[in-house]
């Protein structure tokens, strides 16, 4: 099933908001990357640069109480779902102000107030948990939707297939959101699956599977709205195969020798952030002046958050004695 | 025997290379193990031996180990890689219920002599799901062999033995040791029998019983102890199953004091078994209880500064040794 952006385009406000989120995600990535590269910042990082359109669409299509389960490559998803930058950077850089007070680290950020249920470091670990969150909502009779984000590579795990089957079987309010960036670590997607699209895997479970241009925020909004509506109204899960690219490789510092130069060049031409910026200018939804303001506001917000984090206390040693169990006296040693 | 100084990563690579060259039955499978993506010990091998013998797999840990078992049942010698030890949970069923038990359950008629290589992270700020030393889980499963090399030489010799061993072997490669260099025999027939520990530093006052990355901290602690007149012996077990009980008991009978050091969590860790065995066998000889220095009982924190407090350190080992010698631990400032 191909999504061809049926229905009315989102309002000018929504489009502006999409760009605002995308440019913030990009600025957050750029600043972190610059800091790690220069040695100013020390942390592990799996950059989502290039995948902003998907996360921005999630941001505008979900309610705050809708749940998101994401992965280690989650900077953009977390921003889209409304996690304050200070909590994200703070967690990555091991500060008290981090979402988990420095105990979780880059891969394990959660923020219930924003509807971020968890981030997973184990590939494929998210979909089964999303099934559970959706079961909980169904049982409680609340119209909450759970979106679980994962990569193309994750669709080769048993967990993905087990969860997809259950989600379809029980008509659960889930959206299986595959951010298909064409690689799992250093391995191209076509080396690890016989099917041509991830979308077609949905058929095996009896749910709709839709391939979407993951670099086009408007196509993403259209596809997500449909999937979220279906889930919210009891119609069950949808698998979205959002085709995109990651410009910085698997981890920050990845030499990317395995990416053919032509593929990278073509992907860069389709970079969602400048492309959408140009589209907004050409449709007249934003003036150049407005776009510049949004760009500058993003950079300023990132700088302010980083300054706050760098001035914050490092994770405190007492944290090692807290949160292992509800009652610390249950620790045997 | 000709030797060459190389890193542990290169030594493992050489063992795999020579095994692939020596025996058609050997093949490798795992995630991102083929060129151009390979960066660890498998680098270059798919180029040399072809995608037929160095198989890049989908991210499917259970199927990787299951497939290795199936091939091994039919005479192949598969070397499967689980990229990071924390991911082994997904594949553990294949390892503990199939590989480990087939020989016994079939009265010896069916066996699965696979080798599973996996890397232990930790100390890299990767957080709770990418840093665990889970060897104790597998020591608890009859039928599995558990191997933890610490030096480049041992890495080559033990991996070679594991590949050609008749039983399923789990080889833990410690990421923080991969860059360490040392002399390695180049002869393809060089191997180290499983179940032989090695004294890595002689000493008379106390035995530091260790393996894997614990060896580095133990040797550093022994050097620090020497400065205060304490002679610490360092015993590297090298394999946890089979366990070199004779050497362990011989060392501790001589020094009459022992401290077990490992990166695995101390509580219910490998050191608990080792300490219990030593105390059961040598109660009358021991001058002090056998102490353990392992990781704290806490999921590994993301913050690198907090993480550094979780693992054994020279200070903690030195303090434990001082306790076994009846000296105040505080003099060194440790926190055992
Ligand atoms: C169970 C498991 N196996 C392997 C890994 C190592 N690993 C981390 S990311 C990754 C690639 C995942 O690819 P994909 O699902 O496409 O997500 P992407 O990183 O491209 O966003 C792998 C193999 C892991 N974290 N968990
Ligand atoms: Mg991917």
JSON list of C-alpha atoms in Angstrom, two decimals, chain A residues 9-143:
[
{"chain": "A", "resi": 9, "resn": "UNK", "atom": "CA", "xyz": [-2.95, 19.19, 3.65]},
{"chain": "A", "resi": 10, "resn": "UNK", "atom": "CA", "xyz": [-2.42, 20.19, 7.27]},
{"chain": "A", "resi": 11, "resn": "UNK", "atom": "CA", "xyz": [-3.17, 23.79, 8.19]},
{"chain": "A", "resi": 12, "resn": "UNK", "atom": "CA", "xyz": [-0.51, 26.47, 7.90]},
{"chain": "A", "resi": 13, "resn": "UNK", "atom": "CA", "xyz": [-0.13, 26.41, 11.68]},
{"chain": "A", "resi": 14, "resn": "UNK", "atom": "CA", "xyz": [0.51, 22.69, 11.71]},
{"chain": "A", "resi": 15, "resn": "UNK", "atom": "CA", "xyz": [3.01, 23.02, 8.89]},
{"chain": "A", "resi": 16, "resn": "UNK", "atom": "CA", "xyz": [4.83, 25.78, 10.71]},
{"chain": "A", "resi": 17, "resn": "UNK", "atom": "CA", "xyz": [4.86, 23.65, 13.84]},
{"chain": "A", "resi": 18, "resn": "UNK", "atom": "CA", "xyz": [6.29, 20.73, 11.87]},
{"chain": "A", "resi": 19, "resn": "UNK", "atom": "CA", "xyz": [9.14, 22.87, 10.66]},
{"chain": "A", "resi": 20, "resn": "UNK", "atom": "CA", "xyz": [9.70, 24.33, 14.12]},
{"chain": "A", "resi": 21, "resn": "UNK", "atom": "CA", "xyz": [10.08, 20.82, 15.53]},
{"chain": "A", "resi": 22, "resn": "UNK", "atom": "CA", "xyz": [12.27, 19.61, 12.68]},
{"chain": "A", "resi": 23, "resn": "UNK", "atom": "CA", "xyz": [14.65, 22.51, 12.90]},
{"chain": "A", "resi": 24, "resn": "UNK", "atom": "CA", "xyz": [14.87, 22.10, 16.67]},
{"chain": "A", "resi": 25, "resn": "UNK", "atom": "CA", "xyz": [15.69, 18.40, 16.25]},
{"chain": "A", "resi": 26, "resn": "UNK", "atom": "CA", "xyz": [18.36, 19.27, 13.71]},
{"chain": "A", "resi": 27, "resn": "UNK", "atom": "CA", "xyz": [19.83, 22.02, 15.86]},
{"chain": "A", "resi": 28, "resn": "UNK", "atom": "CA", "xyz": [19.93, 19.69, 18.85]},
{"chain": "A", "resi": 29, "resn": "UNK", "atom": "CA", "xyz": [21.77, 17.10, 16.79]},
{"chain": "A", "resi": 30, "resn": "UNK", "atom": "CA", "xyz": [24.15, 19.62, 15.25]},
{"chain": "A", "resi": 31, "resn": "UNK", "atom": "CA", "xyz": [25.16, 21.08, 18.61]},
{"chain": "A", "resi": 32, "resn": "UNK", "atom": "CA", "xyz": [25.68, 17.72, 20.22]},
{"chain": "A", "resi": 33, "resn": "UNK", "atom": "CA", "xyz": [27.67, 16.49, 17.25]},
{"chain": "A", "resi": 34, "resn": "UNK", "atom": "CA", "xyz": [29.86, 19.54, 17.27]},
{"chain": "A", "resi": 35, "resn": "UNK", "atom": "CA", "xyz": [30.47, 19.18, 21.00]},
{"chain": "A", "resi": 36, "resn": "UNK", "atom": "CA", "xyz": [31.31, 15.49, 20.85]},
{"chain": "A", "resi": 37, "resn": "UNK", "atom": "CA", "xyz": [33.57, 15.95, 17.84]},
{"chain": "A", "resi": 38, "resn": "UNK", "atom": "CA", "xyz": [35.57, 18.70, 19.54]},
{"chain": "A", "resi": 39, "resn": "UNK", "atom": "CA", "xyz": [35.83, 16.84, 22.84]},
{"chain": "A", "resi": 40, "resn": "UNK", "atom": "CA", "xyz": [33.74, 19.47, 24.63]},
{"chain": "A", "resi": 41, "resn": "UNK", "atom": "CA", "xyz": [30.99, 16.92, 25.35]},
{"chain": "A", "resi": 42, "resn": "UNK", "atom": "CA", "xyz": [31.44, 13.28, 26.31]},
{"chain": "A", "resi": 43, "resn": "UNK", "atom": "CA", "xyz": [28.65, 10.84, 25.70]},
{"chain": "A", "resi": 44, "resn": "UNK", "atom": "CA", "xyz": [27.57, 7.96, 23.53]},
{"chain": "A", "resi": 45, "resn": "UNK", "atom": "CA", "xyz": [25.19, 9.03, 20.77]},
{"chain": "A", "resi": 46, "resn": "UNK", "atom": "CA", "xyz": [23.24, 7.43, 17.92]},
{"chain": "A", "resi": 47, "resn": "UNK", "atom": "CA", "xyz": [22.28, 10.38, 15.73]},
{"chain": "A", "resi": 48, "resn": "UNK", "atom": "CA", "xyz": [18.85, 10.58, 14.04]},
{"chain": "A", "resi": 49, "resn": "UNK", "atom": "CA", "xyz": [19.95, 13.41, 11.73]},
{"chain": "A", "resi": 50, "resn": "UNK", "atom": "CA", "xyz": [17.89, 13.01, 8.56]},
{"chain": "A", "resi": 51, "resn": "UNK", "atom": "CA", "xyz": [14.89, 11.36, 10.22]},
{"chain": "A", "resi": 52, "resn": "UNK", "atom": "CA", "xyz": [13.28, 14.55, 11.55]},
{"chain": "A", "resi": 53, "resn": "UNK", "atom": "CA", "xyz": [10.15, 14.51, 9.38]},
{"chain": "A", "resi": 54, "resn": "UNK", "atom": "CA", "xyz": [8.95, 11.28, 10.97]},
{"chain": "A", "resi": 55, "resn": "UNK", "atom": "CA", "xyz": [9.42, 12.46, 14.52]},
{"chain": "A", "resi": 56, "resn": "UNK", "atom": "CA", "xyz": [7.86, 15.85, 13.84]},
{"chain": "A", "resi": 57, "resn": "UNK", "atom": "CA", "xyz": [4.78, 14.16, 12.41]},
{"chain": "A", "resi": 58, "resn": "UNK", "atom": "CA", "xyz": [4.53, 12.00, 15.54]},
{"chain": "A", "resi": 59, "resn": "UNK", "atom": "CA", "xyz": [4.81, 15.22, 17.52]},
{"chain": "A", "resi": 60, "resn": "UNK", "atom": "CA", "xyz": [1.86, 16.89, 15.81]},
{"chain": "A", "resi": 61, "resn": "UNK", "atom": "CA", "xyz": [-0.35, 13.80, 15.46]},
{"chain": "A", "resi": 62, "resn": "UNK", "atom": "CA", "xyz": [-0.26, 12.51, 19.03]},
{"chain": "A", "resi": 63, "resn": "UNK", "atom": "CA", "xyz": [-1.85, 13.81, 22.18]},
{"chain": "A", "resi": 64, "resn": "UNK", "atom": "CA", "xyz": [0.35, 14.27, 25.20]},
{"chain": "A", "resi": 65, "resn": "UNK", "atom": "CA", "xyz": [-1.22, 11.24, 26.87]},
{"chain": "A", "resi": 66, "resn": "UNK", "atom": "CA", "xyz": [-0.62, 9.05, 23.82]},
{"chain": "A", "resi": 67, "resn": "UNK", "atom": "CA", "xyz": [2.34, 6.83, 24.49]},
{"chain": "A", "resi": 68, "resn": "UNK", "atom": "CA", "xyz": [5.61, 6.62, 22.61]},
{"chain": "A", "resi": 69, "resn": "UNK", "atom": "CA", "xyz": [8.15, 3.84, 22.92]},
{"chain": "A", "resi": 70, "resn": "UNK", "atom": "CA", "xyz": [11.35, 4.71, 21.10]},
{"chain": "A", "resi": 71, "resn": "UNK", "atom": "CA", "xyz": [14.97, 3.60, 20.83]},
{"chain": "A", "resi": 72, "resn": "UNK", "atom": "CA", "xyz": [18.57, 4.64, 21.42]},
{"chain": "A", "resi": 73, "resn": "UNK", "atom": "CA", "xyz": [18.26, 6.68, 18.19]},
{"chain": "A", "resi": 74, "resn": "UNK", "atom": "CA", "xyz": [15.57, 8.76, 19.86]},
{"chain": "A", "resi": 75, "resn": "UNK", "atom": "CA", "xyz": [16.75, 12.36, 20.17]},
{"chain": "A", "resi": 76, "resn": "UNK", "atom": "CA", "xyz": [14.30, 13.53, 17.51]},
{"chain": "A", "resi": 77, "resn": "UNK", "atom": "CA", "xyz": [11.43, 11.39, 18.79]},
{"chain": "A", "resi": 78, "resn": "UNK", "atom": "CA", "xyz": [11.86, 12.69, 22.33]},
{"chain": "A", "resi": 79, "resn": "UNK", "atom": "CA", "xyz": [11.87, 16.30, 21.15]},
{"chain": "A", "resi": 80, "resn": "UNK", "atom": "CA", "xyz": [8.80, 15.68, 19.01]},
{"chain": "A", "resi": 81, "resn": "UNK", "atom": "CA", "xyz": [6.91, 14.20, 21.94]},
{"chain": "A", "resi": 82, "resn": "UNK", "atom": "CA", "xyz": [7.75, 17.20, 24.09]},
{"chain": "A", "resi": 83, "resn": "UNK", "atom": "CA", "xyz": [10.56, 16.07, 26.36]},
{"chain": "A", "resi": 84, "resn": "UNK", "atom": "CA", "xyz": [12.43, 19.21, 27.44]},
{"chain": "A", "resi": 85, "resn": "UNK", "atom": "CA", "xyz": [15.88, 19.47, 25.91]},
{"chain": "A", "resi": 86, "resn": "UNK", "atom": "CA", "xyz": [17.45, 19.95, 29.32]},
{"chain": "A", "resi": 87, "resn": "UNK", "atom": "CA", "xyz": [16.22, 16.53, 30.37]},
{"chain": "A", "resi": 88, "resn": "UNK", "atom": "CA", "xyz": [17.51, 14.91, 27.19]},
{"chain": "A", "resi": 89, "resn": "UNK", "atom": "CA", "xyz": [20.93, 16.55, 27.12]},
{"chain": "A", "resi": 90, "resn": "UNK", "atom": "CA", "xyz": [21.13, 16.23, 30.90]},
{"chain": "A", "resi": 91, "resn": "UNK", "atom": "CA", "xyz": [20.60, 12.50, 30.70]},
{"chain": "A", "resi": 92, "resn": "UNK", "atom": "CA", "xyz": [23.04, 12.02, 27.87]},
{"chain": "A", "resi": 93, "resn": "UNK", "atom": "CA", "xyz": [25.69, 13.99, 29.72]},
{"chain": "A", "resi": 94, "resn": "UNK", "atom": "CA", "xyz": [25.10, 12.33, 33.09]},
{"chain": "A", "resi": 95, "resn": "UNK", "atom": "CA", "xyz": [23.66, 15.27, 35.07]},
{"chain": "A", "resi": 96, "resn": "UNK", "atom": "CA", "xyz": [21.17, 15.47, 37.90]},
{"chain": "A", "resi": 97, "resn": "UNK", "atom": "CA", "xyz": [18.85, 17.43, 35.60]},
{"chain": "A", "resi": 98, "resn": "UNK", "atom": "CA", "xyz": [18.66, 14.48, 33.22]},
{"chain": "A", "resi": 99, "resn": "UNK", "atom": "CA", "xyz": [15.35, 12.69, 32.69]},
{"chain": "A", "resi": 100, "resn": "UNK", "atom": "CA", "xyz": [16.63, 9.82, 34.84]},
{"chain": "A", "resi": 101, "resn": "UNK", "atom": "CA", "xyz": [19.05, 11.89, 36.93]},
{"chain": "A", "resi": 102, "resn": "UNK", "atom": "CA", "xyz": [21.96, 10.48, 34.91]},
{"chain": "A", "resi": 103, "resn": "UNK", "atom": "CA", "xyz": [21.20, 6.84, 35.66]},
{"chain": "A", "resi": 104, "resn": "UNK", "atom": "CA", "xyz": [19.69, 5.80, 32.36]},
{"chain": "A", "resi": 105, "resn": "UNK", "atom": "CA", "xyz": [22.06, 7.35, 29.86]},
{"chain": "A", "resi": 106, "resn": "UNK", "atom": "CA", "xyz": [21.50, 8.10, 26.19]},
{"chain": "A", "resi": 107, "resn": "UNK", "atom": "CA", "xyz": [19.66, 4.90, 25.37]},
{"chain": "A", "resi": 108, "resn": "UNK", "atom": "CA", "xyz": [17.19, 4.73, 28.24]},
{"chain": "A", "resi": 109, "resn": "UNK", "atom": "CA", "xyz": [15.24, 7.98, 28.41]},
{"chain": "A", "resi": 110, "resn": "UNK", "atom": "CA", "xyz": [11.65, 7.96, 29.64]},
{"chain": "A", "resi": 111, "resn": "UNK", "atom": "CA", "xyz": [9.32, 10.81, 30.59]},
{"chain": "A", "resi": 112, "resn": "UNK", "atom": "CA", "xyz": [5.82, 9.80, 31.54]},
{"chain": "A", "resi": 113, "resn": "UNK", "atom": "CA", "xyz": [4.55, 13.42, 31.68]},
{"chain": "A", "resi": 114, "resn": "UNK", "atom": "CA", "xyz": [5.26, 13.70, 27.96]},
{"chain": "A", "resi": 115, "resn": "UNK", "atom": "CA", "xyz": [3.94, 10.26, 27.16]},
{"chain": "A", "resi": 116, "resn": "UNK", "atom": "CA", "xyz": [7.38, 8.78, 26.57]},
{"chain": "A", "resi": 117, "resn": "UNK", "atom": "CA", "xyz": [6.98, 5.39, 28.18]},
{"chain": "A", "resi": 118, "resn": "UNK", "atom": "CA", "xyz": [10.49, 4.19, 27.54]},
{"chain": "A", "resi": 119, "resn": "UNK", "atom": "CA", "xyz": [13.46, 4.08, 25.20]},
{"chain": "A", "resi": 120, "resn": "UNK", "atom": "CA", "xyz": [15.04, 0.74, 24.46]},
{"chain": "A", "resi": 121, "resn": "UNK", "atom": "CA", "xyz": [18.65, -0.18, 23.82]},
{"chain": "A", "resi": 122, "resn": "UNK", "atom": "CA", "xyz": [17.85, -3.74, 22.87]},
{"chain": "A", "resi": 123, "resn": "UNK", "atom": "CA", "xyz": [16.77, -3.89, 19.24]},
{"chain": "A", "resi": 124, "resn": "UNK", "atom": "CA", "xyz": [13.21, -5.18, 18.93]},
{"chain": "A", "resi": 125, "resn": "UNK", "atom": "CA", "xyz": [12.44, -4.78, 22.61]},
{"chain": "A", "resi": 126, "resn": "UNK", "atom": "CA", "xyz": [9.91, -1.99, 22.07]},
{"chain": "A", "resi": 127, "resn": "UNK", "atom": "CA", "xyz": [7.02, -3.54, 20.12]},
{"chain": "A", "resi": 128, "resn": "UNK", "atom": "CA", "xyz": [6.02, -6.10, 22.78]},
{"chain": "A", "resi": 129, "resn": "UNK", "atom": "CA", "xyz": [5.95, -3.37, 25.41]},
{"chain": "A", "resi": 130, "resn": "UNK", "atom": "CA", "xyz": [3.80, -1.22, 23.15]},
{"chain": "A", "resi": 131, "resn": "UNK", "atom": "CA", "xyz": [1.41, -4.14, 22.89]},
{"chain": "A", "resi": 132, "resn": "UNK", "atom": "CA", "xyz": [1.15, -4.13, 26.67]},
{"chain": "A", "resi": 133, "resn": "UNK", "atom": "CA", "xyz": [0.60, -0.39, 26.89]},
{"chain": "A", "resi": 134, "resn": "UNK", "atom": "CA", "xyz": [-2.14, -0.72, 24.29]},
{"chain": "A", "resi": 135, "resn": "UNK", "atom": "CA", "xyz": [-3.73, -3.63, 26.14]},
{"chain": "A", "resi": 136, "resn": "UNK", "atom": "CA", "xyz": [-3.78, -1.50, 29.26]},
{"chain": "A", "resi": 137, "resn": "UNK", "atom": "CA", "xyz": [-5.54, 1.34, 27.46]},
{"chain": "A", "resi": 138, "resn": "UNK", "atom": "CA", "xyz": [-8.04, -1.06, 25.88]},
{"chain": "A", "resi": 139, "resn": "UNK", "atom": "CA", "xyz": [-8.85, -2.64, 29.20]},
{"chain": "A", "resi": 140, "resn": "UNK", "atom": "CA", "xyz": [-9.24, 0.70, 30.93]},
{"chain": "A", "resi": 141, "resn": "UNK", "atom": "CA", "xyz": [-11.47, 1.89, 28.12]},
{"chain": "A", "resi": 142, "resn": "UNK", "atom": "CA", "xyz": [-9.37, 4.98, 27.35]},
{"chain": "A", "resi": 143, "resn": "UNK", "atom": "CA", "xyz": [-8.85, 6.09, 23.78]}
]
